[in-house]
C-alpha positions as a Markdown table, in Angstrom:
| # | Residue | x | y | z |
|---|---|---|---|---|
| 1 | Met | -40.1 | -193.3 | 184.1 |
| 2 | Lys | -37.1 | -193.2 | 182.4 |
| 3 | Asn | -33.6 | -191.9 | 183.5 |
| 4 | Met | -32.6 | -188.6 | 182.0 |
| 5 | Ala | -29.4 | -189.1 | 182.7 |
| 6 | Leu | -26.6 | -189.0 | 179.6 |
| 7 | Asp | -24.5 | -191.5 | 179.3 |
| 8 | Ile | -20.5 | -191.0 | 179.6 |
| 9 | Gly | -18.5 | -193.6 | 178.3 |
| 10 | Glu | -14.5 | -193.7 | 179.5 |
| 11 | Gly | -13.3 | -193.1 | 175.5 |
| 12 | Thr | -15.6 | -189.8 | 175.5 |
| 13 | Leu | -14.4 | -188.7 | 178.5 |
| 14 | Gln | -10.7 | -189.2 | 177.8 |
| 15 | Asn | -11.4 | -187.4 | 174.1 |
| 16 | Val | -13.1 | -183.8 | 176.0 |
| 17 | Leu | -10.4 | -183.5 | 178.7 |
| 18 | Asn | -7.6 | -184.5 | 175.8 |
| 19 | Ile | -9.0 | -181.5 | 173.9 |
| 20 | Val | -9.1 | -179.3 | 177.0 |
| 21 | Leu | -5.7 | -180.1 | 177.5 |
| 22 | Leu | -4.1 | -179.2 | 174.1 |
| 23 | Ile | -6.1 | -175.9 | 174.1 |
| 24 | Leu | -4.4 | -174.5 | 177.8 |
| 25 | Leu | -1.3 | -175.8 | 175.8 |
| 26 | Tyr | -2.0 | -173.7 | 172.7 |
| 27 | Ala | -2.9 | -171.0 | 175.1 |
| 28 | Ser | -0.2 | -170.8 | 177.1 |
| 29 | Lys | 2.3 | -171.1 | 174.1 |
| 30 | Val | 0.2 | -168.0 | 172.9 |
| 31 | Gly | 0.4 | -166.2 | 176.2 |
| 32 | Ile | 4.0 | -166.7 | 176.4 |
| 33 | Leu | 4.9 | -165.4 | 172.7 |
| 34 | Ile | 2.4 | -161.7 | 173.2 |
| 35 | Gly | 4.2 | -161.4 | 176.4 |
| 36 | Leu | 7.8 | -161.6 | 174.7 |
| 37 | Met | 5.9 | -159.7 | 172.1 |
| 38 | Ile | 5.6 | -157.1 | 174.6 |
| 39 | Thr | 8.3 | -156.8 | 176.8 |
| 40 | Thr | 10.5 | -156.6 | 173.4 |
| 41 | Glu | 8.3 | -154.1 | 172.5 |
| 42 | Lys | 8.5 | -151.6 | 175.3 |
| 43 | Thr | 12.0 | -152.4 | 176.2 |
| 44 | Ser | 13.6 | -151.2 | 172.9 |
| 45 | Lys | 11.6 | -148.2 | 172.7 |
| 46 | Gly | 12.5 | -147.4 | 175.7 |
| 47 | Leu | 16.1 | -147.7 | 174.9 |
| 48 | Ile | 15.8 | -145.9 | 171.9 |
| 49 | Asn | 14.1 | -143.2 | 173.9 |
| 50 | Lys | 16.8 | -143.0 | 176.6 |
| 51 | Asn | 13.4 | -143.2 | 178.2 |
| 52 | Leu | 13.5 | -146.7 | 180.4 |
| 53 | Ser | 11.1 | -146.0 | 183.1 |
| 54 | Tyr | 8.0 | -144.5 | 181.0 |
| 55 | Asn | 7.5 | -148.1 | 179.9 |
| 56 | Ile | 8.8 | -150.6 | 183.1 |
| 57 | Asn | 5.1 | -150.9 | 184.3 |
| 58 | Lys | 4.5 | -152.8 | 180.8 |
| 59 | Ile | 7.6 | -153.8 | 180.6 |
| 60 | Gly | 7.0 | -156.1 | 184.5 |
| 61 | Lys | 3.2 | -156.3 | 182.6 |
| 62 | Gly | 4.9 | -158.0 | 179.7 |
| 63 | Ile | 7.3 | -160.6 | 182.3 |
| 64 | Gly | 3.9 | -161.1 | 184.2 |
| 65 | Ile | 2.6 | -162.9 | 180.8 |
| 66 | Ile | 5.2 | -164.6 | 180.1 |
| 67 | Val | 5.4 | -165.9 | 184.3 |
| 68 | Phe | 1.8 | -166.9 | 183.9 |
| 69 | Ser | 1.8 | -169.0 | 180.6 |
| 70 | Leu | 5.0 | -170.5 | 181.6 |
| 71 | Ile | 3.3 | -172.0 | 184.8 |
| 72 | Ile | 0.1 | -172.7 | 182.9 |
| 73 | Tyr | 2.8 | -174.8 | 180.5 |
| 74 | Phe | 4.7 | -176.6 | 182.7 |
| 75 | Leu | 1.6 | -177.6 | 184.7 |
| 76 | Val | 0.2 | -179.2 | 181.3 |
| 77 | Val | 3.1 | -180.6 | 179.8 |
């Protein structure tokens, strides 16, 4: 009976891990940009309309996305 296990060498596994780390790195950068866009848009709309309390939840959500993405970024780097 032949062994059906897949032989994964160290080089292949290292390449897969490098690809996963690059994906996490770029995903965290995109998350930071999306959070900044949400935060600046809602803050500017609130300041223009003089009603910042209306957008405070969305501003907090944008800040949360930024913080979460920064944590992932610093864990990867």
